[in-house]
Each structure stands twice: as C-alpha cells, then as structure tokens.
Amino acid sequence: MANEFKVFVYMTTIIGSGYALMKYTVPDEEAIKKRLDPALRKEYEALKVLNRERGQQFMDLMREAAETDKPAWEIADEHLKRFNSTNPK
C-alpha cells in the first residue's frame, strides 16, 4: 500500500510540475498577438476572418447534406459549380 501511495505522489508531482512549467513558459494567444508587428497582426486578423467564413460555408454545406438524400460528393459538386459561376477567375 505504501508503494502505491509513493507512486501516486511522484506521478502527481511530475505531472503537476510539467503543467506548471508549461503555464509559466508558454505565452497565451493575447501576449503573442501584442508582440506581433502591426502588419502581421492585420494579416492575422484577415486570415482569422477568412477561416471563420470558410468554416461557416463548410457548416452550411454539411447542413444541406444532412437535409437531403443526395450523396455528399454531389452536393459538393453543386456548391463548387455555384462558387465557380459566381467567382470567375
């Protein structure tokens, strides 16, 4: 019983130390953004908005696929055709 207790204490100490070291050394997202160059910060925000829009489009596509009996690849092809017709290169 004493050995199990020692193992538990050592394991908790090692894991707790690792977590504390990580929290102390790794900066949070806000600190990283504050240190960025203004041009890079602007680019980061633009990419963040673009990724959010893409994610929303993907979720819309998945909702549409869930509501119909068509296979997902047919719905994706229809979306791609609509996208290409509205955004010619």
Coordinates of N, CA and C in Angstrom, one line a residue:
M1 N 0.8 -1.2 0.0 CA 0.0 0.0 0.0 C 0.9 1.3 0.0
A2 N 2.0 1.2 0.7 CA 2.9 2.4 0.8 C 3.5 2.7 -0.6
N3 N 3.8 1.6 -1.4 CA 4.4 1.8 -2.7 C 3.4 2.5 -3.6
E4 N 2.1 2.1 -3.6 CA 1.2 2.7 -4.4 C 1.0 4.2 -4.1
F5 N 1.1 4.5 -2.8 CA 1.0 5.9 -2.4 C 2.1 6.7 -2.9
K6 N 3.4 6.1 -2.8 CA 4.6 6.8 -3.3 C 4.4 7.1 -4.8
V7 N 4.0 6.1 -5.5 CA 3.9 6.2 -7.0 C 2.9 7.3 -7.3
F8 N 1.8 7.3 -6.6 CA 0.7 8.3 -6.8 C 1.3 9.7 -6.5
V9 N 2.0 9.9 -5.4 CA 2.6 11.2 -5.1 C 3.6 11.6 -6.1
Y10 N 4.5 10.7 -6.5 CA 5.5 11.0 -7.5 C 4.9 11.4 -8.8
M11 N 3.9 10.6 -9.2 CA 3.2 10.8 -10.5 C 2.5 12.2 -10.5
T12 N 1.8 12.5 -9.4 CA 1.2 13.8 -9.3 C 2.2 14.9 -9.3
T13 N 3.3 14.8 -8.6 CA 4.3 15.8 -8.6 C 4.9 16.1 -10.0
I14 N 5.2 15.0 -10.7 CA 5.8 15.1 -12.0 C 4.8 15.8 -13.0
I15 N 3.6 15.3 -13.0 CA 2.6 15.9 -13.9 C 2.3 17.3 -13.5
G16 N 2.1 17.6 -12.2 CA 1.9 19.0 -11.8 C 3.0 19.9 -12.1
S17 N 4.2 19.4 -11.9 CA 5.4 20.3 -12.3 C 5.4 20.6 -13.8
G18 N 5.1 19.6 -14.6 CA 5.1 19.8 -16.0 C 4.1 20.8 -16.4
Y19 N 2.9 20.6 -15.9 CA 1.8 21.6 -16.2 C 2.2 23.0 -15.7
A20 N 2.7 23.1 -14.5 CA 3.1 24.5 -14.0 C 4.2 25.1 -14.9
L21 N 5.2 24.3 -15.3 CA 6.3 24.7 -16.2 C 5.7 25.2 -17.6
M22 N 4.7 24.4 -18.1 CA 4.1 24.8 -19.4 C 3.4 26.1 -19.2
K23 N 2.6 26.3 -18.1 CA 1.8 27.5 -17.9 C 2.8 28.7 -17.8
Y24 N 3.9 28.5 -17.1 CA 4.9 29.6 -16.9 C 5.6 30.0 -18.1
T25 N 6.0 29.0 -19.0 CA 6.8 29.3 -20.1 C 6.1 29.6 -21.4
V26 N 4.9 29.1 -21.6 CA 4.2 29.3 -22.9 C 3.3 30.5 -22.8
P27 N 3.5 31.5 -23.7 CA 2.7 32.7 -23.6 C 1.3 32.4 -24.2
D28 N 0.3 33.2 -23.7 CA -1.1 33.0 -24.2 C -1.2 33.7 -25.5
E29 N -2.3 33.5 -26.2 CA -2.6 34.0 -27.5 C -2.5 35.5 -27.6
E30 N -3.1 36.1 -26.5 CA -3.1 37.6 -26.5 C -1.7 38.2 -26.4
A31 N -0.8 37.6 -25.6 CA 0.5 38.1 -25.5 C 1.3 37.9 -26.8
I32 N 1.0 36.9 -27.5 CA 1.7 36.7 -28.8 C 1.2 37.7 -29.8
K33 N -0.1 38.0 -29.8 CA -0.7 39.0 -30.7 C -0.1 40.4 -30.4
K34 N 0.1 40.7 -29.2 CA 0.6 42.0 -28.8 C 2.0 42.2 -29.3
R35 N 2.8 41.1 -29.3 CA 4.2 41.2 -29.8 C 4.3 41.2 -31.3
L36 N 3.3 41.0 -32.0 CA 3.4 40.9 -33.5 C 3.5 42.3 -34.1
D37 N 4.2 42.4 -35.2 CA 4.3 43.6 -36.0 C 2.9 44.0 -36.4
P38 N 2.6 45.3 -36.5 CA 1.2 45.7 -36.9 C 0.7 45.1 -38.2
A39 N 1.7 45.0 -39.2 CA 1.3 44.5 -40.5 C 0.9 43.0 -40.3
L40 N 1.7 42.3 -39.6 CA 1.4 40.9 -39.4 C 0.2 40.7 -38.6
R41 N -0.1 41.6 -37.6 CA -1.3 41.5 -36.8 C -2.5 41.7 -37.7
K42 N -2.4 42.6 -38.7 CA -3.5 42.9 -39.6 C -3.8 41.7 -40.5
E43 N -2.7 41.0 -41.0 CA -2.7 39.9 -41.8 C -3.4 38.7 -41.0
Y44 N -3.0 38.6 -39.7 CA -3.5 37.5 -38.9 C -5.0 37.7 -38.7
E45 N -5.5 38.9 -38.5 CA -6.9 39.2 -38.3 C -7.7 38.9 -39.6
A46 N -7.1 39.2 -40.8 CA -7.7 39.0 -42.1 C -7.9 37.5 -42.3
L47 N -6.8 36.7 -42.0 CA -6.8 35.3 -42.1 C -7.8 34.6 -41.2
K48 N -7.9 35.2 -40.0 CA -8.9 34.7 -39.0 C -10.3 34.8 -39.5
V49 N -10.6 36.0 -40.1 CA -12.0 36.3 -40.6 C -12.2 35.3 -41.8
L50 N -11.2 35.1 -42.7 CA -11.4 34.3 -43.8 C -11.6 32.8 -43.4
N51 N -10.9 32.4 -42.4 CA -11.1 31.0 -41.9 C -12.4 30.8 -41.3
R52 N -12.9 31.9 -40.6 CA -14.2 31.8 -40.0 C -15.3 31.7 -41.1
E53 N -15.1 32.5 -42.2 CA -16.1 32.4 -43.3 C -16.1 31.0 -43.9
R54 N -14.9 30.5 -44.1 CA -14.8 29.2 -44.7 C -15.4 28.1 -43.9
G55 N -15.2 28.2 -42.6 CA -15.8 27.3 -41.6 C -17.3 27.4 -41.7
Q56 N -17.8 28.6 -41.8 CA -19.3 28.7 -41.9 C -19.8 28.2 -43.2
Q57 N -19.1 28.4 -44.3 CA -19.5 27.8 -45.6 C -19.5 26.2 -45.5
F58 N -18.5 25.7 -44.8 CA -18.5 24.2 -44.7 C -19.6 23.7 -43.8
M59 N -19.9 24.4 -42.8 CA -21.1 24.0 -41.9 C -22.4 24.1 -42.7
D60 N -22.5 25.2 -43.5 CA -23.7 25.3 -44.3 C -23.8 24.1 -45.3
L61 N -22.7 23.7 -45.9 CA -22.7 22.6 -46.8 C -23.0 21.3 -46.1
M62 N -22.5 21.1 -44.9 CA -22.9 19.9 -44.1 C -24.4 19.9 -43.7
R63 N -24.9 21.1 -43.3 CA -26.3 21.1 -43.0 C -27.2 20.8 -44.2
E64 N -26.8 21.3 -45.4 CA -27.5 21.0 -46.6 C -27.4 19.5 -46.9
A65 N -26.2 18.9 -46.7 CA -26.1 17.5 -47.0 C -26.9 16.7 -46.0
A66 N -27.0 17.1 -44.8 CA -27.8 16.4 -43.8 C -29.3 16.4 -44.1
E67 N -29.8 17.5 -44.8 CA -31.2 17.7 -45.0 C -31.7 17.0 -46.3
T68 N -30.7 16.5 -47.2 CA -31.1 15.9 -48.4 C -30.7 14.4 -48.4
D69 N -31.2 13.7 -49.4 CA -30.9 12.3 -49.6 C -29.7 12.1 -50.6
K70 N -29.2 13.2 -51.1 CA -28.1 13.2 -52.1 C -26.8 12.8 -51.4
P71 N -25.9 12.1 -52.1 CA -24.6 11.9 -51.5 C -23.8 13.2 -51.4
A72 N -22.9 13.2 -50.4 CA -22.2 14.4 -50.1 C -21.4 15.0 -51.3
W73 N -20.8 14.0 -52.1 CA -20.0 14.5 -53.3 C -20.8 15.2 -54.3
E74 N -22.1 14.8 -54.5 CA -23.0 15.6 -55.4 C -23.3 17.0 -54.9
I75 N -23.5 17.1 -53.6 CA -23.8 18.4 -53.1 C -22.5 19.3 -53.1
A76 N -21.4 18.7 -52.9 CA -20.1 19.4 -53.0 C -19.9 19.9 -54.4
D77 N -20.2 19.0 -55.4 CA -20.0 19.4 -56.8 C -21.0 20.6 -57.2
E78 N -22.2 20.5 -56.7 CA -23.1 21.6 -56.9 C -22.6 22.9 -56.3
H79 N -22.1 22.8 -55.1 CA -21.6 24.0 -54.4 C -20.4 24.6 -55.2
L80 N -19.5 23.7 -55.7 CA -18.3 24.1 -56.5 C -18.8 24.8 -57.8
K81 N -19.8 24.2 -58.4 CA -20.3 24.9 -59.7 C -20.9 26.2 -59.4
R82 N -21.6 26.3 -58.3 CA -22.2 27.6 -57.9 C -21.1 28.6 -57.6
F83 N -20.1 28.2 -56.8 CA -19.0 29.0 -56.5 C -18.2 29.5 -57.7
N84 N -17.9 28.6 -58.6 CA -17.2 29.0 -59.8 C -18.0 29.9 -60.7
S85 N -19.3 29.8 -60.7 CA -20.1 30.6 -61.6 C -20.2 32.0 -61.0
T86 N -20.2 32.2 -59.7 CA -20.2 33.5 -59.0 C -18.9 34.1 -58.9
N87 N -17.8 33.3 -58.9 CA -16.4 33.9 -58.7 C -15.5 33.4 -59.9
P88 N -15.7 34.0 -61.1 CA -14.9 33.6 -62.2 C -13.4 34.1 -62.0
K89 N -12.5 33.3 -62.5 CA -11.1 33.7 -62.3 C -10.6 34.7 -63.4

